CSV table of C-alpha atoms in Angstrom, one decimal:
chain,number,residue,atom,x,y,z
A,13,MET,CA,-116.8,25.9,9.2
A,14,SER,CA,-115.8,22.4,9.0
A,15,ASN,CA,-113.3,21.1,11.3
A,16,THR,CA,-109.8,19.6,10.0
A,17,GLN,CA,-106.6,18.1,11.6
A,18,PRO,CA,-103.5,20.0,11.3
A,19,SER,CA,-100.8,18.3,8.9
A,20,SER,CA,-97.2,18.0,9.8
A,21,SER,CA,-95.0,20.0,7.6
A,22,THR,CA,-92.0,17.2,7.6
A,23,SER,CA,-93.0,13.8,6.0
A,24,PRO,CA,-91.3,10.9,7.9
A,25,SER,CA,-88.8,10.3,4.5
A,26,HIS,CA,-87.7,13.9,4.8
A,27,GLY,CA,-86.4,13.4,8.5
A,28,LYS,CA,-84.9,10.1,7.9
A,29,LEU,CA,-82.7,11.9,5.0
A,30,ILE,CA,-81.8,14.7,7.4
A,31,ALA,CA,-80.6,12.0,10.0
A,32,VAL,CA,-78.3,10.2,7.3
A,33,VAL,CA,-76.7,13.7,6.2
A,34,VAL,CA,-76.0,14.5,9.9
A,35,ALA,CA,-74.8,11.2,10.7
A,36,ALA,CA,-72.5,11.5,7.5
A,37,ALA,CA,-71.0,15.0,8.6
A,38,LEU,CA,-70.5,13.6,12.0
A,39,VAL,CA,-67.9,11.0,10.5
A,40,ILE,CA,-66.3,13.3,8.4
A,41,VAL,CA,-65.5,15.6,11.2
A,42,LEU,CA,-64.3,12.9,13.6
A,43,ALA,CA,-62.1,11.6,10.8
A,44,LEU,CA,-60.8,15.3,10.2
A,45,LEU,CA,-60.4,15.5,14.1
A,46,SER,CA,-58.3,11.9,14.2
A,47,ALA,CA,-55.9,13.1,11.6
A,48,PHE,CA,-55.1,15.7,14.3
A,49,ILE,CA,-55.1,13.8,17.2
A,50,TRP,CA,-52.9,11.1,15.6
A,51,PRO,CA,-51.1,12.5,12.7
A,52,GLY,CA,-49.4,9.5,11.7
A,53,TRP,CA,-52.6,8.1,10.3
A,54,ALA,CA,-53.0,10.8,7.7
A,55,LEU,CA,-49.2,10.4,6.9
A,56,ASN,CA,-48.7,6.7,6.9
A,57,LYS,CA,-49.0,6.7,2.9
A,58,ASP,CA,-46.5,9.3,2.0
A,59,ASN,CA,-44.0,8.1,4.5
A,60,ALA,CA,-44.2,4.6,3.1
A,61,SER,CA,-44.1,5.9,-0.5
A,62,GLN,CA,-40.8,7.6,0.5
A,63,GLN,CA,-39.2,5.0,1.9
A,64,THR,CA,-39.7,3.0,-1.0
A,65,THR,CA,-38.3,5.2,-3.3
A,66,GLY,CA,-35.4,6.5,-1.2
A,67,GLY,CA,-32.0,5.0,-1.8
A,68,THR,CA,-28.1,5.3,-1.0
A,69,SER,CA,-25.2,4.8,-3.7
A,70,SER,CA,-21.6,3.9,-2.5
A,71,SER,CA,-18.3,4.3,-4.8
A,72,GLY,CA,-16.3,1.0,-5.3
A,73,ASN,CA,-16.3,-2.5,-6.8
A,74,THR,CA,-19.8,-4.5,-5.6
A,75,SER,CA,-19.8,-8.1,-6.2
A,76,SER,CA,-22.9,-10.1,-7.0
A,77,ASP,CA,-23.7,-10.7,-3.6
A,78,GLY,CA,-24.3,-6.9,-2.8
A,79,THR,CA,-20.7,-6.6,-0.7
A,80,LYS,CA,-18.1,-4.4,-1.4
A,81,ASP,CA,-14.9,-5.8,-2.8
A,82,GLU,CA,-11.9,-4.4,-1.3
A,83,GLU,CA,-8.2,-5.0,-1.9
A,84,PRO,CA,-6.3,-7.1,0.6
A,85,THR,CA,-3.8,-4.8,2.8
A,86,THR,CA,-1.3,-7.8,3.9
A,87,PRO,CA,0.4,-9.8,0.9
A,88,SER,CA,-0.1,-13.5,0.2
A,89,ILE,CA,3.1,-14.4,-0.8
A,90,LYS,CA,6.8,-13.9,0.9
A,91,ALA,CA,9.0,-11.3,-0.3
A,92,THR,CA,12.2,-12.4,-1.9
A,93,ALA,CA,15.7,-12.0,-0.2
A,94,LEU,CA,17.9,-9.1,-1.2
A,95,PRO,CA,20.9,-10.2,-2.8
A,96,ASP,CA,24.3,-10.8,-0.8
A,97,GLY,CA,26.1,-7.4,0.0
A,98,ALA,CA,23.1,-5.0,-0.7
A,99,SER,CA,23.8,-1.5,-0.2
A,100,GLU,CA,22.1,0.6,2.6
A,101,LEU,CA,19.7,2.2,-0.6
A,102,LEU,CA,18.6,-1.2,-1.4
A,103,LYS,CA,18.4,-2.3,2.1
A,104,ALA,CA,16.0,0.8,2.6
A,105,MET,CA,13.7,-0.8,-0.1
A,106,PRO,CA,10.7,-2.3,1.8
A,107,ASP,CA,9.9,-5.8,1.7
A,108,THR,CA,6.1,-5.3,1.2
A,109,VAL,CA,4.0,-2.3,0.6
A,110,LEU,CA,0.0,-3.2,1.0
A,111,ASN,CA,-0.3,-6.7,-0.4
A,112,TYR,CA,2.6,-6.3,-2.9
A,113,ALA,CA,6.0,-8.4,-1.9
A,114,ARG,CA,9.0,-7.9,-3.7
A,115,THR,CA,9.9,-10.4,-6.0
A,116,LYS,CA,13.1,-9.6,-7.7
A,117,ALA,CA,15.9,-6.8,-7.1
A,118,GLU,CA,18.9,-6.1,-9.0
A,119,ALA,CA,21.4,-3.5,-10.1
A,120,SER,CA,20.4,-1.8,-13.4
A,121,THR,CA,21.4,0.9,-16.2
A,122,THR,CA,18.3,2.3,-17.0
A,123,TRP,CA,19.4,6.0,-15.8
A,124,SER,CA,23.2,5.6,-16.2
A,125,SER,CA,23.6,8.6,-18.6
A,126,THR,CA,22.8,10.7,-15.6
A,127,SER,CA,25.5,9.7,-13.8
A,128,PRO,CA,23.8,8.3,-10.2
A,129,LEU,CA,25.8,6.7,-7.5
A,130,GLU,CA,24.1,3.4,-8.1
A,131,GLU,CA,20.9,2.4,-9.4
A,132,TYR,CA,18.3,-0.5,-8.8
A,133,THR,CA,15.2,-2.0,-10.7
A,134,LEU,CA,12.8,-4.0,-8.4
A,135,THR,CA,9.6,-6.0,-9.0
A,136,TYR,CA,6.5,-6.2,-6.4
A,137,SER,CA,3.7,-8.6,-6.9
A,138,THR,CA,0.7,-9.5,-5.6
A,139,GLY,CA,1.0,-12.9,-7.0
A,140,ASP,CA,-0.9,-11.9,-9.8
A,141,GLU,CA,1.4,-10.9,-12.9
A,142,ALA,CA,-1.3,-8.9,-14.2
A,143,LYS,CA,-0.8,-6.4,-11.2
A,144,ASP,CA,3.0,-6.3,-11.0
A,145,VAL,CA,4.8,-3.0,-10.5
A,146,THR,CA,8.4,-2.3,-11.5
A,147,LEU,CA,10.3,0.2,-9.2
A,148,ILE,CA,13.6,2.0,-10.5
A,149,VAL,CA,15.5,3.8,-8.0
A,150,ALA,CA,18.8,5.8,-8.0
A,151,GLN,CA,20.7,7.8,-5.9
A,152,TRP,CA,22.8,11.0,-6.5
A,153,SER,CA,25.5,12.4,-5.0
A,154,ALA,CA,23.4,16.0,-4.5
A,155,SER,CA,19.8,16.8,-4.4
A,156,ASP,CA,20.0,19.1,-7.3
A,157,ALA,CA,21.2,16.3,-9.6
A,158,ALA,CA,18.2,14.1,-8.5
A,159,LYS,CA,15.7,17.0,-8.9
A,160,THR,CA,17.5,17.3,-12.7
A,161,GLN,CA,16.7,13.6,-13.0
A,162,TYR,CA,12.9,14.0,-11.5
A,163,ASP,CA,12.2,17.0,-13.7
A,164,ALA,CA,13.6,15.4,-16.8
A,165,LEU,CA,11.3,12.1,-16.1
A,166,SER,CA,8.2,14.0,-14.8
A,167,GLY,CA,8.3,16.5,-17.7
A,168,ALA,CA,8.1,13.5,-20.2
A,169,LEU,CA,4.9,12.3,-19.0
A,170,THR,CA,2.1,13.4,-21.2
A,171,GLY,CA,-0.8,11.1,-19.9
A,172,THR,CA,-4.0,12.5,-17.7
A,173,GLU,CA,-2.7,13.5,-14.3
A,174,LEU,CA,-3.5,11.2,-11.4
A,175,GLY,CA,-1.7,13.1,-8.6
A,176,SER,CA,0.9,15.6,-8.0
A,177,GLY,CA,2.2,17.4,-5.2
A,178,THR,CA,5.1,17.7,-2.4
A,179,VAL,CA,7.0,15.0,-0.7
A,180,LYS,CA,7.5,15.8,2.8
A,181,VAL,CA,9.7,14.4,5.5
A,182,SER,CA,9.0,15.1,9.3
A,183,GLY,CA,7.2,18.1,7.8
A,184,GLU,CA,10.1,19.3,5.6
A,185,ALA,CA,9.7,19.4,1.9
A,186,LYS,CA,12.5,17.1,0.1
A,187,GLY,CA,11.2,17.0,-3.5
A,188,SER,CA,7.9,16.5,-5.5
A,189,TYR,CA,5.7,13.8,-7.0
A,190,THR,CA,3.3,13.2,-10.1
A,191,ALA,CA,1.5,10.2,-11.3
A,192,LYS,CA,-0.1,10.0,-14.7
A,193,THR,CA,-1.6,7.3,-17.0
A,194,ASP,CA,0.6,6.1,-19.7
A,195,ALA,CA,0.0,8.2,-22.7
A,196,ASN,CA,0.0,4.9,-24.9
A,197,ASP,CA,-2.4,3.0,-23.4
A,198,ASP,CA,-4.2,4.8,-20.4
A,199,SER,CA,-4.9,1.6,-18.7
A,200,LYS,CA,-1.4,2.0,-17.2
A,201,ALA,CA,0.3,4.6,-15.3
A,202,ILE,CA,3.8,5.7,-14.1
A,203,ALA,CA,4.6,7.6,-10.9
A,204,VAL,CA,7.7,9.3,-10.3
A,205,TRP,CA,9.0,11.0,-7.2
A,206,GLN,CA,12.0,12.5,-5.7
A,207,ASN,CA,13.0,12.3,-1.6
A,208,ASP,CA,16.4,14.5,-1.6
A,209,THR,CA,18.9,12.7,-3.5
A,210,VAL,CA,16.8,9.7,-4.4
A,211,VAL,CA,14.4,9.3,-7.4
A,212,PHE,CA,11.7,6.6,-7.7
A,213,GLN,CA,9.9,5.6,-10.9
A,214,VAL,CA,6.9,3.1,-10.4
A,215,THR,CA,5.0,1.8,-13.9
A,216,GLY,CA,2.5,-0.9,-14.2
A,217,ALA,CA,-1.6,-1.1,-14.4
A,218,LYS,CA,-3.1,2.1,-13.2
A,219,ALA,CA,-5.1,1.0,-10.2
A,220,ALA,CA,-1.8,-1.0,-8.9
A,221,VAL,CA,0.6,2.0,-9.7
A,222,GLU,CA,-2.0,4.2,-7.7
A,223,ARG,CA,-2.4,2.1,-4.7
A,224,PHE,CA,1.3,1.3,-4.5
A,225,TYR,CA,3.1,4.8,-4.8
A,226,GLN,CA,0.6,6.2,-2.2
A,227,LYS,CA,1.5,3.8,0.3
A,228,PHE,CA,5.4,3.7,-0.6
A,229,PRO,CA,7.2,4.6,2.7
A,230,LEU,CA,10.1,6.6,1.0
């Protein structure tokens, strides 16, 4: 029987391969563990994507520099004085409403067929004639007569409704109001309301009428 040296079952190259595989496995395990220990690491990419695609929206006009345009609330022009001997009704008309100032006030007869005690037509302006609004105001001896006039005026409006409701003074209903676009020109509007024995009608550009009648104090 001859003498022989025992041979190893694992070659040096095979051992190196096992070491590489084990090292790679350890790297993967450590990476997974780090994701749990420091969750932000695994979420950073998703968060960055959400922040990039997210956004906000707002209503209103926005200028080219990204700021929101807002109408001023105080007038840039002075109100015209009322005529001498103005009645209490005419004196009750405000000098200004938001950035609108009274520029004209005179007696009128637009609704004379319904026999009001007095009637006036006033113009309110921002200084830009395109935004002027015309106000007709009249008073009757009784609220029923004023309501009849209000019903006739509001019933004749056939444009798109912009608003309607009840006029209240100190919590008590004193009449109604309605505002609609002009049936012949939807860039314009008409608002009509009754306050007890007085009826008001405002006409002008749609945006101007909507701002004006909602802030009118009477």
